[in-house]
Short mmCIF file of C-alpha atoms and ligand atoms in Angstrom, two decimals:
data_model
loop_
_atom_site.label_atom_id
_atom_site.label_comp_id
_atom_site.label_asym_id
_atom_site.label_seq_id
_atom_site.Cartn_x
_atom_site.Cartn_y
_atom_site.Cartn_z
CA MET W 13 -5.81 3.90 25.67
CA GLU W 14 -9.42 4.31 26.72
CA THR W 15 -10.83 1.12 27.99
CA GLY W 16 -14.30 0.18 26.94
CA THR W 17 -16.12 -3.05 26.47
CA ALA W 18 -18.12 -3.93 23.42
CA SER W 19 -21.32 -5.63 24.49
CA TYR W 20 -22.42 -9.06 23.30
CA THR W 21 -25.58 -9.58 21.36
CA SER W 22 -27.68 -12.34 22.86
CA ASP W 23 -26.60 -14.69 20.03
CA GLU W 24 -22.92 -14.09 20.73
CA ASP W 25 -23.54 -14.55 24.44
CA ARG W 26 -25.14 -17.91 23.74
CA LEU W 27 -22.28 -18.97 21.48
CA LEU W 28 -19.73 -18.18 24.19
CA ARG W 29 -21.76 -19.79 26.98
CA ASP W 30 -22.65 -22.96 25.10
CA ASP W 31 -19.23 -23.45 23.57
CA VAL W 32 -21.01 -23.87 20.21
CA MET W 33 -18.69 -22.12 17.85
CA SER W 34 -15.09 -23.07 17.44
CA ALA W 35 -12.72 -21.28 15.12
CA GLN W 36 -10.59 -23.04 12.58
CA ILE W 37 -6.99 -22.97 13.80
CA ILE W 38 -4.39 -21.90 11.25
CA ASP W 39 -1.37 -24.20 11.36
CA GLY W 40 1.47 -21.75 10.76
CA LYS W 41 4.08 -24.44 11.27
CA ALA W 42 2.68 -26.53 8.42
CA PHE W 43 2.22 -23.48 6.20
CA ALA W 44 5.78 -22.34 6.84
CA ALA W 45 7.04 -25.83 5.92
CA LYS W 46 5.11 -25.51 2.64
CA VAL W 47 6.71 -22.10 1.95
CA ARG W 48 10.16 -23.53 2.68
CA GLY W 49 9.37 -26.39 0.28
CA GLN W 50 8.54 -23.85 -2.46
CA VAL W 51 11.73 -21.95 -1.69
CA ALA W 52 13.75 -25.19 -1.91
CA GLU W 53 12.24 -25.94 -5.33
CA HIS W 54 13.26 -22.51 -6.61
CA VAL W 55 16.76 -22.93 -5.19
CA THR W 56 17.11 -26.29 -6.94
CA ALA W 57 15.97 -24.74 -10.23
CA LEU W 58 18.31 -21.75 -9.86
CA LYS W 59 21.24 -24.10 -9.32
CA ALA W 60 20.31 -26.47 -12.14
CA ASP W 61 19.25 -23.91 -14.77
CA HIS W 62 21.58 -21.01 -14.00
CA GLY W 63 24.36 -22.30 -11.77
CA ILE W 64 23.34 -19.79 -9.09
CA THR W 65 23.10 -20.57 -5.37
CA PRO W 66 21.15 -17.96 -3.39
CA GLY W 67 23.12 -16.84 -0.34
CA LEU W 68 22.04 -15.30 2.97
CA ALA W 69 24.51 -13.51 5.26
CA VAL W 70 23.60 -13.05 8.91
CA VAL W 71 25.59 -10.73 11.15
CA LEU W 72 25.45 -11.24 14.91
CA VAL W 73 27.03 -8.70 17.24
CA GLY W 74 27.72 -9.86 20.79
CA GLU W 75 26.47 -12.93 22.62
CA ASP W 76 22.80 -12.33 23.40
CA PRO W 77 21.48 -15.88 24.06
CA ALA W 78 18.06 -15.29 22.41
CA SER W 79 19.75 -13.81 19.32
CA GLU W 80 22.10 -16.80 19.14
CA VAL W 81 19.07 -19.13 19.11
CA TYR W 82 17.42 -17.13 16.29
CA VAL W 83 20.62 -17.01 14.25
CA ALA W 84 21.14 -20.77 14.65
CA ALA W 85 17.55 -21.42 13.50
CA LYS W 86 18.05 -19.14 10.48
CA HIS W 87 21.31 -20.91 9.57
CA LYS W 88 19.72 -24.37 9.86
CA GLN W 89 16.71 -23.50 7.71
CA THR W 90 18.85 -21.67 5.13
CA VAL W 91 21.01 -24.75 4.65
CA GLU W 92 17.98 -27.06 4.60
CA VAL W 93 16.48 -25.25 1.59
CA GLY W 94 19.81 -25.55 -0.25
CA MET W 95 20.99 -21.96 0.06
CA ALA W 96 24.43 -20.78 1.12
CA SER W 97 24.53 -19.46 4.69
CA PHE W 98 27.25 -16.99 5.70
CA GLU W 99 27.46 -16.32 9.43
CA HIS W 100 29.49 -13.42 10.78
CA LYS W 101 29.90 -13.17 14.55
CA LEU W 102 31.39 -9.93 15.82
CA PRO W 103 32.40 -9.05 19.39
CA ALA W 104 29.98 -6.92 21.47
CA ASP W 105 32.45 -4.02 21.45
CA VAL W 106 32.92 -3.95 17.67
CA SER W 107 33.13 -0.40 16.36
CA ALA W 108 30.50 0.99 14.00
CA ALA W 109 33.28 1.46 11.43
CA ASP W 110 34.23 -2.24 11.54
CA LEU W 111 30.60 -3.36 11.37
CA PHE W 112 29.98 -1.05 8.39
CA ALA W 113 33.13 -2.36 6.69
CA LEU W 114 31.75 -5.90 6.95
CA ILE W 115 28.36 -4.78 5.59
CA ASP W 116 30.09 -2.98 2.68
CA GLN W 117 31.99 -6.18 1.92
CA LEU W 118 28.74 -8.21 1.94
CA ASN W 119 27.00 -5.58 -0.21
CA ALA W 120 29.73 -6.06 -2.83
CA ASP W 121 29.80 -9.88 -2.63
CA LYS W 122 28.01 -11.44 -5.63
CA ASN W 123 27.45 -14.69 -3.73
CA VAL W 124 25.43 -12.86 -1.06
CA HIS W 125 21.86 -11.97 -2.07
CA GLY W 126 20.42 -11.25 1.37
CA ILE W 127 21.95 -9.56 4.41
CA LEU W 128 20.53 -9.15 7.86
CA CYS W 129 21.94 -7.94 11.12
CA GLN W 130 20.35 -9.66 14.10
CA PHE W 131 18.81 -7.11 16.48
CA PRO W 132 19.12 -5.91 19.15
CA VAL W 133 22.70 -4.70 18.74
CA PRO W 134 24.69 -3.23 21.67
CA ASP W 135 23.76 0.33 22.65
CA HIS W 136 26.78 2.01 21.05
CA LEU W 137 25.52 0.92 17.62
CA ASN W 138 22.57 2.65 15.95
CA GLU W 139 20.11 0.12 14.48
CA ARG W 140 18.71 2.56 11.90
CA ALA W 141 22.23 3.36 10.68
CA VAL W 142 23.05 -0.35 10.46
CA VAL W 143 19.93 -1.04 8.37
CA ALA W 144 20.66 2.00 6.19
CA ARG W 145 24.14 0.65 5.40
CA ILE W 146 22.72 -2.55 3.88
CA ASP W 147 22.11 -2.37 0.10
CA PRO W 148 18.27 -2.09 -0.14
CA ALA W 149 18.32 -4.80 -2.84
CA LYS W 150 19.83 -7.17 -0.22
CA ASP W 151 17.76 -5.91 2.76
CA VAL W 152 15.82 -9.17 3.11
CA ASP W 153 14.38 -8.03 6.46
CA GLY W 154 12.67 -5.21 4.50
CA LEU W 155 13.50 -2.74 7.27
CA SER W 156 15.24 0.02 5.33
CA VAL W 157 13.66 3.38 4.65
CA VAL W 158 14.00 2.62 0.95
CA ASN W 159 12.02 -0.62 1.17
CA ALA W 160 9.41 0.94 3.49
CA GLY W 161 9.03 3.77 0.94
CA LEU W 162 8.72 1.39 -1.99
CA LEU W 163 5.99 -0.53 -0.15
CA ALA W 164 4.14 2.66 0.79
CA SER W 165 4.21 3.88 -2.80
CA GLY W 166 3.10 0.53 -4.22
CA GLU W 167 6.42 -0.18 -5.92
CA THR W 168 8.49 -3.33 -5.88
CA GLY W 169 10.85 -3.75 -2.95
CA LEU W 170 11.55 -6.26 -0.20
CA VAL W 171 8.82 -6.58 2.43
CA SER W 172 9.38 -7.07 6.15
CA CYS W 173 9.21 -10.82 6.85
CA THR W 174 6.54 -11.11 9.57
CA PRO W 175 3.93 -8.95 7.78
CA LEU W 176 4.69 -10.84 4.55
CA GLY W 177 4.10 -14.10 6.42
CA CYS W 178 0.78 -12.84 7.80
CA LEU W 179 -0.28 -11.75 4.30
CA MET W 180 0.48 -15.23 2.95
CA LEU W 181 -1.58 -16.85 5.72
CA LEU W 182 -4.48 -14.46 5.11
CA ARG W 183 -4.45 -14.92 1.33
CA ASP W 184 -4.36 -18.67 1.76
CA GLN W 185 -7.26 -18.55 4.20
CA LEU W 186 -9.47 -15.87 2.65
CA GLY W 187 -8.48 -15.61 -1.00
CA ASP W 188 -9.62 -12.22 -2.31
CA MET W 189 -9.77 -9.78 0.64
CA THR W 190 -11.35 -6.92 -1.32
CA GLY W 191 -13.68 -4.81 0.80
CA LYS W 192 -12.88 -6.47 4.11
CA GLU W 193 -12.47 -4.34 7.24
CA ALA W 194 -8.97 -4.95 8.60
CA VAL W 195 -7.86 -3.69 11.99
CA ILE W 196 -4.21 -3.92 13.00
CA ILE W 197 -3.33 -3.23 16.62
CA GLY W 198 0.21 -1.82 16.72
CA ARG W 199 1.89 0.81 14.51
CA SER W 200 5.55 -0.21 14.57
CA ASN W 201 7.80 0.20 11.53
CA LEU W 202 8.71 -3.47 11.91
CA PHE W 203 5.18 -4.81 11.75
CA GLY W 204 2.06 -2.63 12.04
CA LYS W 205 2.80 -0.08 9.31
CA PRO W 206 3.96 -2.57 6.64
CA MET W 207 1.04 -4.88 7.52
CA GLY W 208 -1.33 -1.97 6.96
CA GLN W 209 0.23 -1.21 3.57
CA LEU W 210 -0.01 -4.84 2.48
CA LEU W 211 -3.68 -5.14 3.41
CA LEU W 212 -4.39 -1.82 1.70
CA GLN W 213 -2.77 -3.19 -1.46
CA ASP W 214 -5.08 -6.20 -1.19
CA ASN W 215 -8.05 -3.78 -1.14
CA CYS W 216 -8.97 -4.02 2.53
CA THR W 217 -10.30 -1.00 4.40
CA VAL W 218 -7.51 -0.62 6.94
CA THR W 219 -7.43 0.82 10.45
CA ILE W 220 -4.15 0.88 12.36
CA ALA W 221 -4.85 1.14 16.10
CA HIS W 222 -2.32 1.90 18.83
CA SER W 223 -1.98 2.81 22.50
CA ARG W 224 -3.89 6.09 22.04
CA THR W 225 -6.80 4.63 20.08
CA ALA W 226 -10.15 5.55 21.61
CA ASP W 227 -12.41 2.61 22.49
CA LEU W 228 -10.15 -0.09 21.08
CA PRO W 229 -12.66 -2.89 21.77
CA ALA W 230 -15.27 -1.21 19.55
CA VAL W 231 -12.69 -0.57 16.80
CA CYS W 232 -11.62 -4.23 16.90
CA LYS W 233 -15.21 -5.41 16.83
CA ARG W 234 -15.62 -3.92 13.32
CA ALA W 235 -12.84 -6.11 11.96
CA ASP W 236 -13.33 -8.94 9.49
CA ILE W 237 -9.57 -9.32 9.83
CA LEU W 238 -8.03 -8.54 13.22
CA VAL W 239 -4.25 -8.51 13.49
CA ALA W 240 -2.78 -8.01 16.97
CA ALA W 241 0.88 -6.96 17.28
CA VAL W 242 1.33 -5.32 20.66
CA GLY W 243 3.20 -7.61 23.05
CA ARG W 244 0.60 -7.55 25.86
CA ALA W 245 -0.45 -11.05 26.79
CA GLU W 246 -4.11 -11.91 26.14
CA MET W 247 -5.25 -8.29 25.83
CA VAL W 248 -7.75 -8.99 23.01
CA LYS W 249 -10.90 -10.32 24.63
CA ALA W 250 -13.73 -12.35 23.12
CA ASP W 251 -16.16 -9.43 23.26
CA TRP W 252 -13.78 -7.40 21.02
CA VAL W 253 -14.17 -9.95 18.22
CA LYS W 254 -16.71 -9.84 15.39
CA PRO W 255 -18.31 -13.28 15.04
CA GLY W 256 -16.61 -15.19 12.23
CA ALA W 257 -13.62 -12.82 12.06
CA THR W 258 -10.14 -13.98 11.08
CA ILE W 259 -7.64 -13.30 13.87
CA ILE W 260 -3.89 -13.16 13.32
CA ASP W 261 -2.00 -13.07 16.63
CA VAL W 262 1.52 -11.70 16.19
CA GLY W 263 2.28 -10.80 19.81
CA ILE W 264 4.70 -12.83 21.86
CA THR W 265 5.05 -12.60 25.64
CA ARG W 266 7.17 -15.10 27.54
CA ILE W 267 5.95 -15.98 31.03
CA PRO W 268 7.11 -18.53 33.64
CA HIS W 269 5.38 -21.84 32.91
CA PRO W 270 2.55 -22.33 35.43
CA ASP W 271 3.06 -26.13 35.65
CA LYS W 272 6.74 -26.63 34.83
CA PRO W 273 9.12 -24.91 37.27
CA GLY W 274 12.09 -23.30 35.55
CA LYS W 275 10.40 -23.46 32.13
CA SER W 276 8.69 -20.68 30.23
CA LYS W 277 5.60 -20.44 28.11
CA LEU W 278 4.64 -18.14 25.22
CA LEU W 279 1.42 -16.16 25.17
CA GLY W 280 -0.04 -14.16 22.32
CA ASP W 281 -1.93 -10.86 22.41
CA VAL W 282 -5.23 -12.70 22.01
CA ASP W 283 -7.13 -14.43 24.81
CA PHE W 284 -7.10 -17.59 22.72
CA ALA W 285 -9.71 -19.97 24.14
CA PRO W 286 -12.59 -17.48 24.53
CA CYS W 287 -11.76 -15.66 21.27
CA SER W 288 -11.67 -18.90 19.31
CA LYS W 289 -15.31 -19.42 20.21
CA VAL W 290 -16.25 -16.20 18.43
CA ALA W 291 -13.75 -15.98 15.57
CA GLY W 292 -14.05 -17.96 12.35
CA THR W 293 -10.31 -18.54 12.05
CA ILE W 294 -7.42 -17.88 14.41
CA THR W 295 -3.67 -18.36 14.65
CA PRO W 296 -2.31 -19.94 17.85
CA VAL W 297 0.76 -18.83 19.80
CA PRO W 298 3.09 -20.63 19.44
CA GLY W 299 2.72 -22.31 16.04
CA GLY W 300 0.90 -19.54 14.18
CA VAL W 301 2.70 -16.49 12.82
CA GLY W 302 6.08 -17.26 14.43
CA PRO W 303 7.28 -19.98 12.02
CA MET W 304 6.37 -17.80 9.02
CA THR W 305 9.04 -15.20 9.76
CA ILE W 306 12.09 -17.29 8.87
CA ALA W 307 10.22 -18.92 5.96
CA CYS W 308 9.64 -15.42 4.55
CA LEU W 309 13.25 -14.45 5.14
CA LEU W 310 14.23 -17.38 2.91
CA ALA W 311 11.54 -16.41 0.39
CA ASN W 312 12.89 -12.83 0.30
CA THR W 313 16.42 -14.13 -0.26
CA VAL W 314 15.31 -16.14 -3.31
CA THR W 315 13.39 -13.10 -4.58
CA ALA W 316 16.44 -10.86 -4.11
CA CYS W 317 18.63 -13.43 -5.87
CA CYS W 318 16.28 -13.62 -8.86
CA ARG W 319 16.12 -9.82 -9.13
CA ALA W 320 19.90 -9.49 -8.86
CA ASN W 321 20.29 -11.90 -11.77
CA GLY W 322 17.49 -10.48 -13.94
CA LEU W 323 15.43 -13.66 -13.58
CA ALA W 324 11.66 -14.08 -13.11
CA GLU W 325 10.60 -13.80 -9.48
CA PRO W 326 9.15 -16.86 -7.76
CA GLU W 327 5.36 -16.81 -7.79
CA GLY W 328 3.48 -16.84 -4.48
CA LEU W 329 6.51 -15.84 -2.40
CA THR W 330 6.21 -12.06 -2.74
CA ALA W 331 3.61 -9.46 -1.84
P1 NAP C 428 6.45 -2.44 19.30
O1 NAP C 428 7.39 -1.74 18.40
O2 NAP C 428 6.67 -2.41 20.76
O3 NAP C 428 4.99 -1.87 18.99
C1 NAP C 428 3.91 -2.20 19.78
C2 NAP C 428 2.70 -1.44 19.33
O4 NAP C 428 1.63 -1.77 20.21
C3 NAP C 428 2.86 0.08 19.37
O5 NAP C 428 2.37 0.66 18.18
C4 NAP C 428 2.01 0.50 20.58
O6 NAP C 428 1.36 1.73 20.44
C5 NAP C 428 0.96 -0.59 20.59
N1 NAP C 428 0.39 -0.72 21.93
C6 NAP C 428 1.04 -0.82 23.12
N2 NAP C 428 0.15 -0.92 24.13
C7 NAP C 428 -1.08 -0.86 23.56
C8 NAP C 428 -2.38 -0.91 24.09
N3 NAP C 428 -2.61 -1.02 25.39
N4 NAP C 428 -3.40 -0.82 23.23
C9 NAP C 428 -3.20 -0.70 21.91
N5 NAP C 428 -1.98 -0.68 21.35
C10 NAP C 428 -0.92 -0.74 22.17
O7 NAP C 428 6.34 -3.98 18.93
P2 NAP C 428 6.50 -4.77 17.53
O8 NAP C 428 7.92 -4.88 17.19
O9 NAP C 428 5.55 -4.25 16.52
O10 NAP C 428 6.01 -6.21 18.00
C11 NAP C 428 4.72 -6.40 18.55
C12 NAP C 428 4.61 -7.81 19.09
O11 NAP C 428 4.76 -8.72 18.02
C13 NAP C 428 5.68 -8.19 20.12
O12 NAP C 428 5.12 -9.06 21.08
C14 NAP C 428 6.70 -8.93 19.29
O13 NAP C 428 7.44 -9.87 20.07
C15 NAP C 428 5.81 -9.63 18.31
N6 NAP C 428 6.49 -9.97 17.05
C16 NAP C 428 6.51 -11.27 16.68
C17 NAP C 428 7.14 -11.64 15.52
C18 NAP C 428 7.15 -13.08 15.11
O14 NAP C 428 6.27 -13.81 15.43
N7 NAP C 428 8.10 -13.54 14.41
C19 NAP C 428 7.76 -10.68 14.73
C20 NAP C 428 7.67 -9.35 15.09
C21 NAP C 428 7.03 -8.99 16.27
P3 NAP C 428 2.15 3.15 20.44
O15 NAP C 428 2.78 3.23 19.09
O16 NAP C 428 1.07 4.15 20.64
O17 NAP C 428 3.14 3.08 21.54
#
């Protein structure tokens, strides 16, 4: 990446110096609770009107402590919205054949509408092959080549959960995004590329930046919507931000807590305090994008369940 620094206008300089402007903070935790509430309503209706309980199967290979925490959180929230949760824990040395046999069994199970395998998996297993084994109609993480292709061609599929969550936050905040300049930093299959497709579908003019982008600060400064998904703590500086822009901070970096020995702290990709003096709206880390991911996983499971049963999809929970 070339480093460069966009210069402040005198007005922006004054805003930063005088602490005049303060962005509205998006409460992702509250929004995610609202999404889970909508999901729960749909689940109740599916049970009452059709005798169907949406089911989510989560496969965990090995004993990675962080993955165990994520899987436990997914299980808890799945049960809380009234869905069936099927947990499958496999030993770290499970063979690809045994893992695929389990996925085949879940693909065929009519009570399972969503399947995800918690990543990372041990090195002897190939993540792309694992995702490819999951029936695309049950790929509620939206990671398969089929679902990525459907999104890219504007057809109906299942959309990766974190970009879907960011889209929901942006639509809620901005309404119609037609004509807005959107810059996404990061081009991963998991986040940056699907986020770009979603914003394109909502009629933004989209730039996807990455580690080789020339003069990243100047590119970011054009953005009405700036989405950072890199994983480099506080890399986005206040002088990269267009005054009034909406910033979505996806990045997560865990550092030792400066005041609490033995504890850790999460930082986003955005230098929060200075940037929030320039931006119009910003997501914090933690409590911004993070909580949306599981909420969207549950939303995708309800969507997959409705599609599998030929029923109308829930409104507001899809792209
Ligand atoms: P990734 O696959 O590592 O992709 C990172 C992207 O950042 C790459 O496209 C890379 O560019 C780009 N990049 C790296 N250094 C850069 C630099 N100096 N300037 C500009 N771009 C740079 O990561 P990911 O899976 O997309 O995740 C990104 C971040 O989001 C991570 O911190 C992750 O933990 C977080 N995340 C959070 C959630 C959540 O909140 N639930 C979900 C998903 C991801 P190249 O392609 O050129 O290498």
